[in-house]
mmCIF file of C-alpha atoms in Angstrom:
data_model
loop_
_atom_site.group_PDB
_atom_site.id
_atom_site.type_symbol
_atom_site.label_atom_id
_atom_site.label_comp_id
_atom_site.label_asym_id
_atom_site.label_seq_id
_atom_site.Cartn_x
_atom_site.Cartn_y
_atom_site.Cartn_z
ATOM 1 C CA UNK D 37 23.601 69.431 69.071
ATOM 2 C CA UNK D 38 26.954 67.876 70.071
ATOM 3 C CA UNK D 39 28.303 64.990 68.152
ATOM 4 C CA UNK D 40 31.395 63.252 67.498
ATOM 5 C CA UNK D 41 32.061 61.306 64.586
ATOM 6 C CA UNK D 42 34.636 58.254 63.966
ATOM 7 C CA UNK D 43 34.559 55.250 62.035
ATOM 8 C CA UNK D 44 32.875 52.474 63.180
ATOM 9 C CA UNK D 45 35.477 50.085 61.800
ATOM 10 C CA UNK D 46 39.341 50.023 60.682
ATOM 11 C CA UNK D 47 41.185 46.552 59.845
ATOM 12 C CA UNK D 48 44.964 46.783 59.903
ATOM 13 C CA UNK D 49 47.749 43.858 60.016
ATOM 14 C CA UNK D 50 49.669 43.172 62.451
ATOM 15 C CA UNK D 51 52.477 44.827 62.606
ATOM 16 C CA UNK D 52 51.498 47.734 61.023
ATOM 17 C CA UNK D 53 50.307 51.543 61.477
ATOM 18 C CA UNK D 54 46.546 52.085 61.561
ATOM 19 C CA UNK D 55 45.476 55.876 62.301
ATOM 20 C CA UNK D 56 42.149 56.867 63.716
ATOM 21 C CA UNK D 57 40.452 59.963 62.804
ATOM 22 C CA UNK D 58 37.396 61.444 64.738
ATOM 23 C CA UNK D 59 36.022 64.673 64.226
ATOM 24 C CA UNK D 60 33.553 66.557 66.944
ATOM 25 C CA UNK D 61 31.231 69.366 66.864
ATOM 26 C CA UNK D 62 30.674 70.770 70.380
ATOM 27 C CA UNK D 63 29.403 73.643 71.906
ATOM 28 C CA UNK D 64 32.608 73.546 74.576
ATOM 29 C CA UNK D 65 35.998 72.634 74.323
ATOM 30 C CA UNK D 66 38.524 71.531 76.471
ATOM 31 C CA UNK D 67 40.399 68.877 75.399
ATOM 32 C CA UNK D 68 40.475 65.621 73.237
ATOM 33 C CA UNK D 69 41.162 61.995 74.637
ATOM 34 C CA UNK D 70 41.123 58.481 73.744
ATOM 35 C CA UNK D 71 40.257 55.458 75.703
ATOM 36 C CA UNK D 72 40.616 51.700 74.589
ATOM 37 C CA UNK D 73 38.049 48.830 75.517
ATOM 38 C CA UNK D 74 38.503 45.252 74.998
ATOM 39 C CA UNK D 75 35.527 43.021 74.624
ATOM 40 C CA UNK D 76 33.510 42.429 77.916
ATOM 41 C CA UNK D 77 36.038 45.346 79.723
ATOM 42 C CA UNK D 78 35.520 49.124 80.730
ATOM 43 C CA UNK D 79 37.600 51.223 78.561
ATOM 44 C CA UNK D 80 40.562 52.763 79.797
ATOM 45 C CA UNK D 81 42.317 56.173 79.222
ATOM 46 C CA UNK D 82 44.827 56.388 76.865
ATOM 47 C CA UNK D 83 45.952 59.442 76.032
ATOM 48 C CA UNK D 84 44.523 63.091 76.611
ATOM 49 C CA UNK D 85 45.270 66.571 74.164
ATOM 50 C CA UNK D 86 44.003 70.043 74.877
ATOM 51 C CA UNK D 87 46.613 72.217 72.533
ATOM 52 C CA UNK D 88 46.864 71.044 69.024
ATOM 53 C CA UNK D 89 49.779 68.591 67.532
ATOM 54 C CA UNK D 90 51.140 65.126 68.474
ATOM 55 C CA UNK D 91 51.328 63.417 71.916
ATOM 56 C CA UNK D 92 53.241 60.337 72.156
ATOM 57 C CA UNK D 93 53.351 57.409 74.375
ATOM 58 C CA UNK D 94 55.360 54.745 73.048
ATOM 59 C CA UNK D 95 53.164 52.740 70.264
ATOM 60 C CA UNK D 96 50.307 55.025 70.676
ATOM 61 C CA UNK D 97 50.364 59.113 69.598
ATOM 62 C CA UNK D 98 47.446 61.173 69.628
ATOM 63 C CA UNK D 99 46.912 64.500 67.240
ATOM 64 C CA UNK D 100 44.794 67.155 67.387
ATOM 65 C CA UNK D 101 43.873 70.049 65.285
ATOM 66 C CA UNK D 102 41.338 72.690 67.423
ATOM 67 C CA UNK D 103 41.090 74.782 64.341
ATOM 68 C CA UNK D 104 39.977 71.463 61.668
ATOM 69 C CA UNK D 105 37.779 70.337 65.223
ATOM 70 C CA UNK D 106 39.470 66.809 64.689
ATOM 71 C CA UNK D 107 41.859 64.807 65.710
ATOM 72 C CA UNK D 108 43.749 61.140 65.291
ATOM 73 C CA UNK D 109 45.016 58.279 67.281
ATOM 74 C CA UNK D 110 47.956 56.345 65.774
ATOM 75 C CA UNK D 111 48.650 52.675 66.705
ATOM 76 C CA UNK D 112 52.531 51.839 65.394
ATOM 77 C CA UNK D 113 53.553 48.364 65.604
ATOM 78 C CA UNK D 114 50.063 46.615 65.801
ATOM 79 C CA UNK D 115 49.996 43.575 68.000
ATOM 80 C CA UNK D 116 47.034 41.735 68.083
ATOM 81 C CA UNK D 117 46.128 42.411 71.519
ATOM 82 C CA UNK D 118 45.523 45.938 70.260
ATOM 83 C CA UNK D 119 41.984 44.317 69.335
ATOM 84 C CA UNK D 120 39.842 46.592 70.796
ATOM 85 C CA UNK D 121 37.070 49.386 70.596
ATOM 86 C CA UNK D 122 38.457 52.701 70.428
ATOM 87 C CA UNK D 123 36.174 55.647 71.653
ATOM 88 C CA UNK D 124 37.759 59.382 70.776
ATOM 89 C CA UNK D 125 36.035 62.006 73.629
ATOM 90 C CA UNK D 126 35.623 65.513 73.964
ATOM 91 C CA UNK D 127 36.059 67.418 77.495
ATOM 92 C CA UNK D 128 33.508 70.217 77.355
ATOM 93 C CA UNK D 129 32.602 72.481 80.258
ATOM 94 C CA UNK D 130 32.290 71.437 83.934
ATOM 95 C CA UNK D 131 34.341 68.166 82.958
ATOM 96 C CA UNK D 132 31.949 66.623 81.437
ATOM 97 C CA UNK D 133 33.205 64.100 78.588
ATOM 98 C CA UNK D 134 30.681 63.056 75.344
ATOM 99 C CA UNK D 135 31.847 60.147 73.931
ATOM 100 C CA UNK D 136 32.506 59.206 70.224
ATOM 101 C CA UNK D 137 30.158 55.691 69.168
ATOM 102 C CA UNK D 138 33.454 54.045 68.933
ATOM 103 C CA UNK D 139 35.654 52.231 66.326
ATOM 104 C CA UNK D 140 36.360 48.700 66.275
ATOM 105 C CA UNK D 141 39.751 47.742 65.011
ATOM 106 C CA UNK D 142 40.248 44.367 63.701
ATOM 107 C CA UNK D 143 44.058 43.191 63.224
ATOM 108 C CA UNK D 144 44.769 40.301 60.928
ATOM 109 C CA UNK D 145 47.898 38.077 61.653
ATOM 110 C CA UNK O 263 45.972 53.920 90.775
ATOM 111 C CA UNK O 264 43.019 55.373 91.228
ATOM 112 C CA UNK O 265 40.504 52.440 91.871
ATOM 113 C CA UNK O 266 36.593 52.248 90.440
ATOM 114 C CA UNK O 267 35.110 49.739 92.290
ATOM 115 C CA UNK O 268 31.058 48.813 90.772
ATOM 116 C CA UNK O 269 29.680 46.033 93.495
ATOM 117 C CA UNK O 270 28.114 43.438 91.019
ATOM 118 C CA UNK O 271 29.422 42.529 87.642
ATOM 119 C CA UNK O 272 26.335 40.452 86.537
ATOM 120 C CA UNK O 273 22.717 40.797 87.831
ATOM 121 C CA UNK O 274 19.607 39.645 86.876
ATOM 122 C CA UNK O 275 16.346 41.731 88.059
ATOM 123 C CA UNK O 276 12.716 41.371 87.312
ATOM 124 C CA UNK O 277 10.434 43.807 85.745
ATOM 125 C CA UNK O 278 9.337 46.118 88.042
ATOM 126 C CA UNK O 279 11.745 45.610 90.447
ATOM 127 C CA UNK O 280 13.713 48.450 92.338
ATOM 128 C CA UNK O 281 17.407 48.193 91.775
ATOM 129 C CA UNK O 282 20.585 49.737 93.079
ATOM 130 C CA UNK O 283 23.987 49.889 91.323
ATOM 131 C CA UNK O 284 26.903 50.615 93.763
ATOM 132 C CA UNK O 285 30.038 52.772 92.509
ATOM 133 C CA UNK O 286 32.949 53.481 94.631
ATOM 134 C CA UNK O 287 35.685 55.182 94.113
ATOM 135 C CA UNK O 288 39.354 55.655 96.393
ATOM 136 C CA UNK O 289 41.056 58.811 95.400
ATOM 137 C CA UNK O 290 38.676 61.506 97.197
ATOM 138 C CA UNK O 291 37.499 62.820 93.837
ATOM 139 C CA UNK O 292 34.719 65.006 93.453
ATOM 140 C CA UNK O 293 33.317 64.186 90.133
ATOM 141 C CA UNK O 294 31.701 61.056 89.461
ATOM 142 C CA UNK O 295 29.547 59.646 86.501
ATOM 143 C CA UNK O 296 27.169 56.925 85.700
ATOM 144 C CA UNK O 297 27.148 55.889 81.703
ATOM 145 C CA UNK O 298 25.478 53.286 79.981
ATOM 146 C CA UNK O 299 26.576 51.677 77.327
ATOM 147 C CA UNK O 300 24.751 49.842 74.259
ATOM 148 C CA UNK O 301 26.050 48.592 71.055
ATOM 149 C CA UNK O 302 26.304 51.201 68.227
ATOM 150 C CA UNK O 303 25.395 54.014 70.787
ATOM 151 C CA UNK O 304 28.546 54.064 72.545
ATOM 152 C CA UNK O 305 28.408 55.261 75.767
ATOM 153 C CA UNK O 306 25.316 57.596 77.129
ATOM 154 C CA UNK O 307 25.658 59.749 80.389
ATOM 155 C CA UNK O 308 22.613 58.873 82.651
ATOM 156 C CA UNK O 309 23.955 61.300 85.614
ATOM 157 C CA UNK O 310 26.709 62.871 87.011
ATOM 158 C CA UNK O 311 27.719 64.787 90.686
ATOM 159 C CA UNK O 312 29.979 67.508 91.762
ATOM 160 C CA UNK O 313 30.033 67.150 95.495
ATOM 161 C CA UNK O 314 28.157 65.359 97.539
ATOM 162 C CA UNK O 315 24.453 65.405 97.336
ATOM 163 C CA UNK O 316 24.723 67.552 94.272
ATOM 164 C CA UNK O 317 23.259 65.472 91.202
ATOM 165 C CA UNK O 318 23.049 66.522 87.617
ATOM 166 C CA UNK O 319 21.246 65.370 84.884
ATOM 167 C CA UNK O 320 22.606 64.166 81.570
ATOM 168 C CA UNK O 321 21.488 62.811 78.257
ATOM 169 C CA UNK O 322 19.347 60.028 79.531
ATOM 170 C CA UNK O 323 18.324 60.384 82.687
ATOM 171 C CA UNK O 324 14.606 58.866 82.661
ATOM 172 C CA UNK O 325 13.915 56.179 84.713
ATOM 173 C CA UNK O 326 17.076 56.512 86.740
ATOM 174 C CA UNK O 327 17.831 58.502 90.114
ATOM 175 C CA UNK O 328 21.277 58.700 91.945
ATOM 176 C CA UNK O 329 22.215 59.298 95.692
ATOM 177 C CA UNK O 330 25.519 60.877 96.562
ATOM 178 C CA UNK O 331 25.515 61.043 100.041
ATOM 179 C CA UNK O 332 29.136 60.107 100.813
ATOM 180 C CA UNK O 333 32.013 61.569 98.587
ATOM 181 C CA UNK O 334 33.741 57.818 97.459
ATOM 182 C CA UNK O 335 30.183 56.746 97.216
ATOM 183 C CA UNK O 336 27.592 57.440 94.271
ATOM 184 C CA UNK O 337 24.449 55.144 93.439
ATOM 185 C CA UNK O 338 22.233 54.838 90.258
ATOM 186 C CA UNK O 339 18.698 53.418 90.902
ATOM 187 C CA UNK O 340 16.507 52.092 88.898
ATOM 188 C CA UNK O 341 12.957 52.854 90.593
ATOM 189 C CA UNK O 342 10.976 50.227 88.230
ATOM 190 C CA UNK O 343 13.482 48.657 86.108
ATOM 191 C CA UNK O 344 11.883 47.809 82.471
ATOM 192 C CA UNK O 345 13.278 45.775 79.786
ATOM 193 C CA UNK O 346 14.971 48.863 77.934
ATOM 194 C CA UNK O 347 17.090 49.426 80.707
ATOM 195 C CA UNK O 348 19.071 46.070 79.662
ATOM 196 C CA UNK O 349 22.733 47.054 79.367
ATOM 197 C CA UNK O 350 26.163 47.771 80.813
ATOM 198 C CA UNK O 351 26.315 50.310 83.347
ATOM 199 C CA UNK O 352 29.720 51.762 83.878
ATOM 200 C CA UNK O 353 30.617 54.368 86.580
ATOM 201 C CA UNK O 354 33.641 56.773 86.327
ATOM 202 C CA UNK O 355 35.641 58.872 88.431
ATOM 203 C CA UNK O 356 37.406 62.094 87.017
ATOM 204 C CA UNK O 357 40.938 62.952 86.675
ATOM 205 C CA UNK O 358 41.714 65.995 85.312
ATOM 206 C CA UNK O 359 41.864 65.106 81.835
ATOM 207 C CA UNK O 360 40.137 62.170 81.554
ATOM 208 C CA UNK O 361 38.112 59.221 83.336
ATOM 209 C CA UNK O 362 38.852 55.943 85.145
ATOM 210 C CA UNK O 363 36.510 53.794 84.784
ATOM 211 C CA UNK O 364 34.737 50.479 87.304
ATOM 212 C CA UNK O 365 34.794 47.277 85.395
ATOM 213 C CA UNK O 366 30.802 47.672 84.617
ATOM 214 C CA UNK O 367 27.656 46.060 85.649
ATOM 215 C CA UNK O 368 25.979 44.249 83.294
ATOM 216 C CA UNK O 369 22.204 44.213 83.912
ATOM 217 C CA UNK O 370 19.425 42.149 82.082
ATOM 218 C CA UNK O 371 15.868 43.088 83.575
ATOM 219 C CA UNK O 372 13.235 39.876 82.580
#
């Protein structure tokens, strides 16, 4: 079967770095990506790897490791509207995405 | 920015009942996906399309159907909605290397 695994919680405090991690087992690969949901929203695309090492986009990087099947998204310089779900994704053939369950990251003031 | 547009953001049905879910999207793209969602199972693919008029199934497709028949246009119905089928529906439309997604429906069947 095809799963990906994350954790299904991670507190952090504001103003700190929180990392991530999700690890997949597929039968395809084509590329990694992250969305973010707030409560009662869709989730939105964050960030998107298909070769392995670090993507950045200001507060937010993404890593990925093809070889470890696994890969990270880092959150620098929490602010609490950074309260959200976090679902990590795998792009197999035909672009088709499976989702990860999601992890819900709780920032204290 | 491409735009997702789901027709109803709340609705109420009855058991039994036949129900439509509306997804449209504005950048011409040729994928498009219907998920549900449902907490701590993340988010399940019910069906997706190529082109128009092709349909695929994915994980969970019982009790559903969808009609492509335009391009920007691609439906999920419900052809006797049942209590399990309580939950947010989200539709998506493909980039490249990822999804936008419509803003959800969420449906309670009594």
């Amino acid at each position: 079967g095809q799963s990906l695994e994350q954790p299904s919680e991670v507190t952090a405090v504001e103003g700190a770095i929180v990392q991530i991690n999700c690890t997949y087992q597929t039968s395809g690969f084509y590329g990694l990506s992250w969305y973010q949901q707030h409560d009662g929203g869709a989730p939105t695309f964050l960030s998107y790897n298909a070769l392995d090492g670090l993507e950045e986009t200001g507060r937010f990087s993404s890593f990925l490791s093809r070889s470890d099947s696994y890969g990270y998204l880092l959150l620098q310089e929490l602010q609490m509207k950074d309260s959200a779900s976090y679902f990590c994704a795998v792009s197999v053939a035909d672009d088709k995405i499976i989702f990860g369950k999601g992890t819900r990251l709780h920032i204290l003031p | 920015d491409v735009k997702v547009t789901q027709s109803s953001r709340y609705l109420v049905k009855r058991t039994g009942e036949k129900v439509f879910l509306e997804c449209v999207q504005d950048m011409d793209h040729e994928n498009m996906f219907w998920y549900r969602q449902d907490p701590g199972l993340g988010l399940r693919l019910i069906y997706f399309s190529y082109d128009v008029k092709m349909k695929e199934k994915g994980d969970i497709p019982e009790g559903y159907s969808v009609s492509r028949e335009k391009k920007e246009r691609f439906s999920l119905i419900l052809e006797s909605a049942s209590t399990n089928q309580t939950s947010m529906y989200l539709c998506a439309s493909s980039l490249p290397s990822g999804y936008t997604f419509g803003s959800g429906t969420r449906l309670t069947v009594v």
